[in-house]
PDB file of N, CA, C and O in Angstrom:
ATOM      1  N   UNK A   1       9.621  -5.623 -10.852  1.00  0.00           N
ATOM      2  CA  UNK A   1       9.718  -6.910 -10.956  1.00  0.00           C
ATOM      3  C   UNK A   1       9.334  -7.538 -10.021  1.00  0.00           C
ATOM      4  O   UNK A   1       9.661  -7.243  -8.679  1.00  0.00           O
ATOM      5  N   UNK A   2       9.086  -8.759  -9.894  1.00  0.00           N
ATOM      6  CA  UNK A   2       8.188  -9.574  -8.739  1.00  0.00           C
ATOM      7  C   UNK A   2       8.996 -10.540  -8.142  1.00  0.00           C
ATOM      8  O   UNK A   2       9.926 -10.773  -9.074  1.00  0.00           O
ATOM      9  N   UNK A   3       8.825 -10.854  -6.983  1.00  0.00           N
ATOM     10  CA  UNK A   3       9.946 -11.981  -6.733  1.00  0.00           C
ATOM     11  C   UNK A   3      10.068 -12.753  -7.479  1.00  0.00           C
ATOM     12  O   UNK A   3      11.073 -13.697  -7.502  1.00  0.00           O
ATOM     13  N   UNK A   4       9.009 -13.769  -7.492  1.00  0.00           N
ATOM     14  CA  UNK A   4       8.486 -14.621  -8.637  1.00  0.00           C
ATOM     15  C   UNK A   4       9.084 -14.637  -9.864  1.00  0.00           C
ATOM     16  O   UNK A   4      10.097 -16.163 -10.699  1.00  0.00           O
ATOM     17  N   UNK A   5       9.114 -13.506 -10.466  1.00  0.00           N
ATOM     18  CA  UNK A   5      10.020 -13.469 -11.646  1.00  0.00           C
ATOM     19  C   UNK A   5      11.147 -13.980 -11.599  1.00  0.00           C
ATOM     20  O   UNK A   5      12.494 -14.420 -12.301  1.00  0.00           O
ATOM     21  N   UNK A   6      11.897 -13.078 -10.476  1.00  0.00           N
ATOM     22  CA  UNK A   6      13.166 -12.851 -10.404  1.00  0.00           C
ATOM     23  C   UNK A   6      13.631 -14.396 -10.074  1.00  0.00           C
ATOM     24  O   UNK A   6      14.877 -15.177 -10.936  1.00  0.00           O
ATOM     25  N   UNK A   7      12.911 -15.104  -8.939  1.00  0.00           N
ATOM     26  CA  UNK A   7      13.314 -16.622  -8.671  1.00  0.00           C
ATOM     27  C   UNK A   7      13.552 -17.325  -9.998  1.00  0.00           C
ATOM     28  O   UNK A   7      14.259 -18.046 -10.660  1.00  0.00           O
ATOM     29  N   UNK A   8      12.722 -16.977 -10.735  1.00  0.00           N
ATOM     30  CA  UNK A   8      12.278 -17.939 -12.245  1.00  0.00           C
ATOM     31  C   UNK A   8      13.726 -17.811 -13.230  1.00  0.00           C
ATOM     32  O   UNK A   8      14.477 -18.747 -13.450  1.00  0.00           O
ATOM     33  N   UNK A   9      13.972 -16.529 -13.486  1.00  0.00           N
ATOM     34  CA  UNK A   9      15.232 -15.954 -13.907  1.00  0.00           C
ATOM     35  C   UNK A   9      16.574 -16.736 -13.406  1.00  0.00           C
ATOM     36  O   UNK A   9      17.229 -17.126 -14.029  1.00  0.00           O
ATOM     37  N   UNK A  10      16.769 -16.644 -11.978  1.00  0.00           N
ATOM     38  CA  UNK A  10      17.936 -16.939 -11.570  1.00  0.00           C
ATOM     39  C   UNK A  10      18.110 -18.820 -11.495  1.00  0.00           C
ATOM     40  O   UNK A  10      18.882 -19.059 -11.512  1.00  0.00           O
ATOM     41  N   UNK A  11      16.491 -19.214 -11.095  1.00  0.00           N
ATOM     42  CA  UNK A  11      16.742 -20.969 -11.541  1.00  0.00           C
ATOM     43  C   UNK A  11      17.126 -21.233 -12.391  1.00  0.00           C
ATOM     44  O   UNK A  11      18.206 -21.880 -13.096  1.00  0.00           O
ATOM     45  N   UNK A  12      16.825 -20.224 -13.950  1.00  0.00           N
ATOM     46  CA  UNK A  12      17.435 -20.924 -14.858  1.00  0.00           C
ATOM     47  C   UNK A  12      18.833 -20.667 -14.841  1.00  0.00           C
ATOM     48  O   UNK A  12      19.444 -21.805 -15.473  1.00  0.00           O
ATOM     49  N   UNK A  13      19.395 -19.483 -14.816  1.00  0.00           N
ATOM     50  CA  UNK A  13      20.326 -19.356 -14.810  1.00  0.00           C
ATOM     51  C   UNK A  13      21.812 -20.354 -14.126  1.00  0.00           C
ATOM     52  O   UNK A  13      22.663 -21.053 -14.388  1.00  0.00           O
ATOM     53  N   UNK A  14      20.674 -20.706 -12.935  1.00  0.00           N
ATOM     54  CA  UNK A  14      21.602 -21.732 -11.780  1.00  0.00           C
ATOM     55  C   UNK A  14      21.934 -22.875 -12.812  1.00  0.00           C
ATOM     56  O   UNK A  14      22.721 -23.523 -12.871  1.00  0.00           O
ATOM     57  N   UNK A  15      20.401 -23.401 -12.780  1.00  0.00           N
ATOM     58  CA  UNK A  15      20.340 -24.931 -13.901  1.00  0.00           C
ATOM     59  C   UNK A  15      21.135 -24.827 -15.091  1.00  0.00           C
ATOM     60  O   UNK A  15      21.718 -25.992 -15.313  1.00  0.00           O
ATOM     61  N   UNK A  16      21.564 -23.989 -15.743  1.00  0.00           N
ATOM     62  CA  UNK A  16      22.227 -23.860 -16.781  1.00  0.00           C
ATOM     63  C   UNK A  16      23.933 -23.591 -16.370  1.00  0.00           C
ATOM     64  O   UNK A  16      24.867 -24.470 -17.576  1.00  0.00           O
ATOM     65  N   UNK A  17      24.570 -22.871 -15.638  1.00  0.00           N
ATOM     66  CA  UNK A  17      25.798 -22.896 -15.353  1.00  0.00           C
ATOM     67  C   UNK A  17      26.136 -22.611 -13.786  1.00  0.00           C
ATOM     68  O   UNK A  17      27.448 -22.561 -13.514  1.00  0.00           O
ATOM     69  N   UNK A  18      25.132 -23.633 -13.061  1.00  0.00           N
ATOM     70  CA  UNK A  18      25.629 -23.613 -12.040  1.00  0.00           C
ATOM     71  C   UNK A  18      25.397 -22.757 -10.960  1.00  0.00           C
ATOM     72  O   UNK A  18      24.962 -21.317 -10.887  1.00  0.00           O
ATOM     73  N   UNK A  19      26.044 -22.868  -9.575  1.00  0.00           N
ATOM     74  CA  UNK A  19      25.444 -21.785  -8.570  1.00  0.00           C
ATOM     75  C   UNK A  19      26.674 -20.865  -8.057  1.00  0.00           C
ATOM     76  O   UNK A  19      27.684 -20.726  -7.569  1.00  0.00           O
ATOM     77  N   UNK A  20      25.838 -19.535  -9.218  1.00  0.00           N
ATOM     78  CA  UNK A  20      27.098 -18.590  -9.539  1.00  0.00           C
ATOM     79  C   UNK A  20      27.115 -17.893  -8.003  1.00  0.00           C
ATOM     80  O   UNK A  20      26.184 -17.167  -7.417  1.00  0.00           O
ATOM     81  N   UNK A  21      28.181 -16.223  -8.055  1.00  0.00           N
ATOM     82  CA  UNK A  21      28.544 -15.457  -7.310  1.00  0.00           C
ATOM     83  C   UNK A  21      27.411 -14.524  -8.250  1.00  0.00           C
ATOM     84  O   UNK A  21      27.057 -14.588  -9.077  1.00  0.00           O
ATOM     85  N   UNK A  22      26.327 -13.609  -7.365  1.00  0.00           N
ATOM     86  CA  UNK A  22      25.626 -12.765  -7.664  1.00  0.00           C
ATOM     87  C   UNK A  22      26.529 -11.305  -7.482  1.00  0.00           C
ATOM     88  O   UNK A  22      26.409 -10.400  -6.389  1.00  0.00           O
ATOM     89  N   UNK A  23      26.183 -10.422  -8.604  1.00  0.00           N
ATOM     90  CA  UNK A  23      26.451  -8.966  -8.647  1.00  0.00           C
ATOM     91  C   UNK A  23      25.559  -8.013  -9.206  1.00  0.00           C
ATOM     92  O   UNK A  23      24.546  -8.658  -9.810  1.00  0.00           O
ATOM     93  N   UNK A  24      25.562  -7.060  -8.754  1.00  0.00           N
ATOM     94  CA  UNK A  24      24.508  -5.569  -8.983  1.00  0.00           C
ATOM     95  C   UNK A  24      25.183  -4.699  -9.647  1.00  0.00           C
ATOM     96  O   UNK A  24      26.026  -4.127  -9.162  1.00  0.00           O
ATOM     97  N   UNK A  25      24.629  -4.143 -10.855  1.00  0.00           N
ATOM     98  CA  UNK A  25      25.314  -3.260 -11.878  1.00  0.00           C
ATOM     99  C   UNK A  25      24.745  -2.222 -11.705  1.00  0.00           C
ATOM    100  O   UNK A  25      22.963  -2.062 -11.963  1.00  0.00           O
ATOM    101  N   UNK A  26      24.111  -1.102 -10.841  1.00  0.00           N
ATOM    102  CA  UNK A  26      23.884  -0.161 -10.563  1.00  0.00           C
ATOM    103  C   UNK A  26      23.709   1.069 -12.300  1.00  0.00           C
ATOM    104  O   UNK A  26      24.571   0.085 -13.159  1.00  0.00           O
ATOM    105  N   UNK A  27      22.596   2.148 -11.913  1.00  0.00           N
ATOM    106  CA  UNK A  27      23.445   2.560 -13.058  1.00  0.00           C
ATOM    107  C   UNK A  27      24.385   4.023 -13.444  1.00  0.00           C
ATOM    108  O   UNK A  27      24.236   3.831 -14.495  1.00  0.00           O
ATOM    109  N   UNK A  28      25.144   3.482 -12.943  1.00  0.00           N
ATOM    110  CA  UNK A  28      26.481   4.403 -12.815  1.00  0.00           C
ATOM    111  C   UNK A  28      27.488   3.078 -13.362  1.00  0.00           C
ATOM    112  O   UNK A  28      28.716   3.914 -13.551  1.00  0.00           O
ATOM    113  N   UNK A  29      27.028   2.340 -13.728  1.00  0.00           N
ATOM    114  CA  UNK A  29      27.786   1.054 -14.080  1.00  0.00           C
ATOM    115  C   UNK A  29      28.479   0.693 -13.197  1.00  0.00           C
ATOM    116  O   UNK A  29      29.371  -0.145 -13.391  1.00  0.00           O
ATOM    117  N   UNK A  30      28.534   0.817 -11.503  1.00  0.00           N
ATOM    118  CA  UNK A  30      29.645   0.200 -11.063  1.00  0.00           C
ATOM    119  C   UNK A  30      28.931  -1.040 -10.176  1.00  0.00           C
ATOM    120  O   UNK A  30      27.828  -1.470 -11.190  1.00  0.00           O
ATOM    121  N   UNK A  31      29.812  -1.818 -10.649  1.00  0.00           N
ATOM    122  CA  UNK A  31      29.048  -3.443 -10.131  1.00  0.00           C
ATOM    123  C   UNK A  31      29.916  -3.368  -8.288  1.00  0.00           C
ATOM    124  O   UNK A  31      30.753  -3.631  -8.091  1.00  0.00           O
ATOM    125  N   UNK A  32      28.594  -4.337  -8.095  1.00  0.00           N
ATOM    126  CA  UNK A  32      28.680  -4.410  -6.198  1.00  0.00           C
ATOM    127  C   UNK A  32      28.556  -6.118  -6.106  1.00  0.00           C
ATOM    128  O   UNK A  32      27.604  -6.737  -6.546  1.00  0.00           O
ATOM    129  N   UNK A  33      29.092  -6.859  -4.945  1.00  0.00           N
ATOM    130  CA  UNK A  33      28.423  -8.010  -4.687  1.00  0.00           C
ATOM    131  C   UNK A  33      26.930  -8.024  -4.187  1.00  0.00           C
ATOM    132  O   UNK A  33      27.440  -6.781  -3.080  1.00  0.00           O
ATOM    133  N   UNK A  34      26.614  -8.503  -3.890  1.00  0.00           N
ATOM    134  CA  UNK A  34      24.989  -8.926  -3.248  1.00  0.00           C
ATOM    135  C   UNK A  34      25.364  -9.089  -2.005  1.00  0.00           C
ATOM    136  O   UNK A  34      25.613 -10.628  -1.776  1.00  0.00           O
ATOM    137  N   UNK A  35      24.807  -8.311  -0.501  1.00  0.00           N
ATOM    138  CA  UNK A  35      25.148  -9.257   0.453  1.00  0.00           C
ATOM    139  C   UNK A  35      23.772  -9.879   1.035  1.00  0.00           C
ATOM    140  O   UNK A  35      24.416 -10.102   2.374  1.00  0.00           O
ATOM    141  N   UNK A  36      23.001  -9.340   0.651  1.00  0.00           N
ATOM    142  CA  UNK A  36      21.312  -9.982   1.102  1.00  0.00           C
ATOM    143  C   UNK A  36      20.529  -9.146   0.977  1.00  0.00           C
ATOM    144  O   UNK A  36      20.300  -8.106  -0.681  1.00  0.00           O
ATOM    145  N   UNK A  37      19.092  -9.626   1.056  1.00  0.00           N
ATOM    146  CA  UNK A  37      17.539  -8.956   0.588  1.00  0.00           C
ATOM    147  C   UNK A  37      17.376  -9.023   2.081  1.00  0.00           C
ATOM    148  O   UNK A  37      17.305  -9.593   2.780  1.00  0.00           O
ATOM    149  N   UNK A  38      15.994  -7.562   2.192  1.00  0.00           N
ATOM    150  CA  UNK A  38      15.299  -7.366   3.106  1.00  0.00           C
ATOM    151  C   UNK A  38      13.713  -7.097   2.509  1.00  0.00           C
ATOM    152  O   UNK A  38      13.875  -6.496   1.502  1.00  0.00           O
ATOM    153  N   UNK A  39      12.870  -7.165   3.530  1.00  0.00           N
ATOM    154  CA  UNK A  39      11.328  -6.912   3.218  1.00  0.00           C
ATOM    155  C   UNK A  39      11.352  -5.485   3.727  1.00  0.00           C
ATOM    156  O   UNK A  39      12.032  -5.253   4.935  1.00  0.00           O
ATOM    157  N   UNK A  40      10.989  -4.131   3.021  1.00  0.00           N
ATOM    158  CA  UNK A  40      10.707  -2.882   3.222  1.00  0.00           C
ATOM    159  C   UNK A  40       9.513  -2.245   3.121  1.00  0.00           C
ATOM    160  O   UNK A  40       8.863  -2.449   2.454  1.00  0.00           O
ATOM    161  N   UNK A  41       9.121  -1.706   3.511  1.00  0.00           N
ATOM    162  CA  UNK A  41       7.289  -0.893   3.703  1.00  0.00           C
ATOM    163  C   UNK A  41       7.826   0.739   4.088  1.00  0.00           C
ATOM    164  O   UNK A  41       8.310   0.908   5.161  1.00  0.00           O
ATOM    165  N   UNK A  42       7.600   1.435   3.200  1.00  0.00           N
ATOM    166  CA  UNK A  42       7.373   2.418   3.450  1.00  0.00           C
ATOM    167  C   UNK A  42       6.495   3.428   4.811  1.00  0.00           C
ATOM    168  O   UNK A  42       5.874   2.667   4.702  1.00  0.00           O
ATOM    169  N   UNK A  43       7.216   4.044   5.237  1.00  0.00           N
ATOM    170  CA  UNK A  43       6.654   4.279   6.637  1.00  0.00           C
ATOM    171  C   UNK A  43       5.781   5.890   7.232  1.00  0.00           C
ATOM    172  O   UNK A  43       5.536   5.790   7.610  1.00  0.00           O
ATOM    173  N   UNK A  44       6.843   6.611   6.096  1.00  0.00           N
ATOM    174  CA  UNK A  44       6.514   7.773   5.706  1.00  0.00           C
ATOM    175  C   UNK A  44       6.545   8.470   4.358  1.00  0.00           C
ATOM    176  O   UNK A  44       7.788   8.109   3.493  1.00  0.00           O
ATOM    177  N   UNK A  45       5.510   9.111   4.350  1.00  0.00           N
ATOM    178  CA  UNK A  45       5.856   9.652   2.421  1.00  0.00           C
ATOM    179  C   UNK A  45       6.580  10.313   2.505  1.00  0.00           C
ATOM    180  O   UNK A  45       7.288  10.498   1.289  1.00  0.00           O
ATOM    181  N   UNK A  46       7.569  11.020   3.212  1.00  0.00           N
ATOM    182  CA  UNK A  46       8.878  11.516   3.321  1.00  0.00           C
ATOM    183  C   UNK A  46      10.284  10.726   3.125  1.00  0.00           C
ATOM    184  O   UNK A  46      11.501  11.993   3.391  1.00  0.00           O
ATOM    185  N   UNK A  47       9.839  10.052   3.273  1.00  0.00           N
ATOM    186  CA  UNK A  47      11.288   8.750   3.606  1.00  0.00           C
ATOM    187  C   UNK A  47      12.139   8.263   2.646  1.00  0.00           C
ATOM    188  O   UNK A  47      13.319   8.324   1.993  1.00  0.00           O
ATOM    189  N   UNK A  48      11.756   8.893   1.381  1.00  0.00           N
ATOM    190  CA  UNK A  48      12.329   8.500  -0.042  1.00  0.00           C
ATOM    191  C   UNK A  48      12.032   9.881  -0.813  1.00  0.00           C
ATOM    192  O   UNK A  48      10.988  10.547  -0.696  1.00  0.00           O
ATOM    193  N   UNK A  49      12.896   9.976  -1.914  1.00  0.00           N
ATOM    194  CA  UNK A  49      12.954  11.297  -2.595  1.00  0.00           C
ATOM    195  C   UNK A  49      11.476  10.985  -3.897  1.00  0.00           C
ATOM    196  O   UNK A  49      10.956  10.019  -4.057  1.00  0.00           O
ATOM    197  N   UNK A  50      10.532  12.130  -3.836  1.00  0.00           N
ATOM    198  CA  UNK A  50       9.383  12.185  -4.041  1.00  0.00           C
ATOM    199  C   UNK A  50       9.573  11.105  -5.525  1.00  0.00           C
ATOM    200  O   UNK A  50       8.587  10.407  -5.865  1.00  0.00           O
ATOM    201  N   UNK A  51      10.273  11.828  -6.633  1.00  0.00           N
ATOM    202  CA  UNK A  51      10.432  11.312  -7.599  1.00  0.00           C
ATOM    203  C   UNK A  51      10.686   9.704  -7.896  1.00  0.00           C
ATOM    204  O   UNK A  51      10.429   8.821  -8.784  1.00  0.00           O
ATOM    205  N   UNK A  52      11.379   9.138  -6.137  1.00  0.00           N
ATOM    206  CA  UNK A  52      11.037   7.523  -6.720  1.00  0.00           C
ATOM    207  C   UNK A  52       9.741   6.651  -6.761  1.00  0.00           C
ATOM    208  O   UNK A  52       9.467   5.827  -6.735  1.00  0.00           O
ATOM    209  N   UNK A  53       8.672   7.554  -6.447  1.00  0.00           N
ATOM    210  CA  UNK A  53       7.365   7.249  -6.294  1.00  0.00           C
ATOM    211  C   UNK A  53       7.522   5.762  -5.250  1.00  0.00           C
ATOM    212  O   UNK A  53       6.482   4.876  -5.692  1.00  0.00           O
ATOM    213  N   UNK A  54       7.481   6.104  -4.145  1.00  0.00           N
ATOM    214  CA  UNK A  54       7.016   5.236  -3.319  1.00  0.00           C
ATOM    215  C   UNK A  54       6.285   5.718  -2.425  1.00  0.00           C
ATOM    216  O   UNK A  54       6.821   6.123  -1.303  1.00  0.00           O
ATOM    217  N   UNK A  55       4.914   5.746  -1.899  1.00  0.00           N
ATOM    218  CA  UNK A  55       4.255   6.246  -1.084  1.00  0.00           C
ATOM    219  C   UNK A  55       4.231   5.433   0.134  1.00  0.00           C
ATOM    220  O   UNK A  55       4.538   4.252   0.268  1.00  0.00           O
ATOM    221  N   UNK A  56       3.411   5.670   1.262  1.00  0.00           N
ATOM    222  CA  UNK A  56       3.626   5.688   2.543  1.00  0.00           C
ATOM    223  C   UNK A  56       2.395   4.057   2.140  1.00  0.00           C
ATOM    224  O   UNK A  56       2.200   3.423   1.558  1.00  0.00           O
ATOM    225  N   UNK A  57       3.154   2.940   2.852  1.00  0.00           N
ATOM    226  CA  UNK A  57       2.877   2.096   3.097  1.00  0.00           C
ATOM    227  C   UNK A  57       3.328   0.807   1.379  1.00  0.00           C
ATOM    228  O   UNK A  57       2.733  -0.465   1.217  1.00  0.00           O
ATOM    229  N   UNK A  58       4.147   1.392   0.433  1.00  0.00           N
ATOM    230  CA  UNK A  58       4.468   0.813  -1.019  1.00  0.00           C
ATOM    231  C   UNK A  58       5.702  -0.387   0.033  1.00  0.00           C
ATOM    232  O   UNK A  58       6.335  -0.023   0.951  1.00  0.00           O
ATOM    233  N   UNK A  59       5.520  -1.503  -0.368  1.00  0.00           N
ATOM    234  CA  UNK A  59       6.012  -2.762   0.117  1.00  0.00           C
ATOM    235  C   UNK A  59       7.238  -3.176  -1.301  1.00  0.00           C
ATOM    236  O   UNK A  59       6.559  -3.727  -1.810  1.00  0.00           O
ATOM    237  N   UNK A  60       8.247  -3.754  -0.707  1.00  0.00           N
ATOM    238  CA  UNK A  60       9.591  -3.740  -1.715  1.00  0.00           C
ATOM    239  C   UNK A  60      10.802  -4.676  -0.768  1.00  0.00           C
ATOM    240  O   UNK A  60      10.651  -4.502   0.307  1.00  0.00           O
ATOM    241  N   UNK A  61      11.259  -5.578  -1.860  1.00  0.00           N
ATOM    242  CA  UNK A  61      12.307  -6.539  -1.440  1.00  0.00           C
ATOM    243  C   UNK A  61      13.348  -5.242  -1.658  1.00  0.00           C
ATOM    244  O   UNK A  61      13.833  -4.874  -2.704  1.00  0.00           O
ATOM    245  N   UNK A  62      14.317  -5.034  -0.696  1.00  0.00           N
ATOM    246  CA  UNK A  62      15.564  -4.301  -0.984  1.00  0.00           C
ATOM    247  C   UNK A  62      16.900  -4.948  -1.105  1.00  0.00           C
ATOM    248  O   UNK A  62      17.487  -6.052  -0.471  1.00  0.00           O
ATOM    249  N   UNK A  63      17.376  -5.154  -2.048  1.00  0.00           N
ATOM    250  CA  UNK A  63      18.590  -5.894  -1.997  1.00  0.00           C
ATOM    251  C   UNK A  63      19.615  -5.430  -1.696  1.00  0.00           C
ATOM    252  O   UNK A  63      20.454  -4.131  -2.528  1.00  0.00           O
ATOM    253  N   UNK A  64      20.724  -5.271  -0.709  1.00  0.00           N
ATOM    254  CA  UNK A  64      21.854  -4.567  -0.368  1.00  0.00           C
ATOM    255  C   UNK A  64      23.326  -5.290  -1.174  1.00  0.00           C
ATOM    256  O   UNK A  64      23.174  -6.783  -1.247  1.00  0.00           O
ATOM    257  N   UNK A  65      24.073  -4.239  -1.353  1.00  0.00           N
ATOM    258  CA  UNK A  65      25.005  -4.625  -1.444  1.00  0.00           C
ATOM    259  C   UNK A  65      26.635  -4.422  -0.591  1.00  0.00           C
ATOM    260  O   UNK A  65      26.045  -3.571   0.327  1.00  0.00           O
ATOM    261  N   UNK A  66      27.520  -5.159  -0.894  1.00  0.00           N
ATOM    262  CA  UNK A  66      28.711  -4.521  -0.114  1.00  0.00           C
ATOM    263  C   UNK A  66      29.733  -3.259  -1.090  1.00  0.00           C
ATOM    264  O   UNK A  66      31.141  -3.470  -1.130  1.00  0.00           O
ATOM    265  N   UNK A  67      29.425  -2.170  -1.465  1.00  0.00           N
ATOM    266  CA  UNK A  67      29.747  -1.561  -1.682  1.00  0.00           C
ATOM    267  C   UNK A  67      30.070  -1.409  -3.189  1.00  0.00           C
ATOM    268  O   UNK A  67      30.744  -0.827  -3.757  1.00  0.00           O
TER     269      UNK A  67
END
């Protein structure tokens, strides 16, 4: 998903329901409060597990949670 796609979805939710709290649901069904977001760029091919397919130079937004 691109940033613009996420913004569009969030804006529609805000327009329809107001300024809501944002929670993140993981693969294990745990739900956490979103703490923030940051720009990340992979600096080393071994920085992440190989099956994550995040080669050196890969750029992404990291959504952080409160546990």
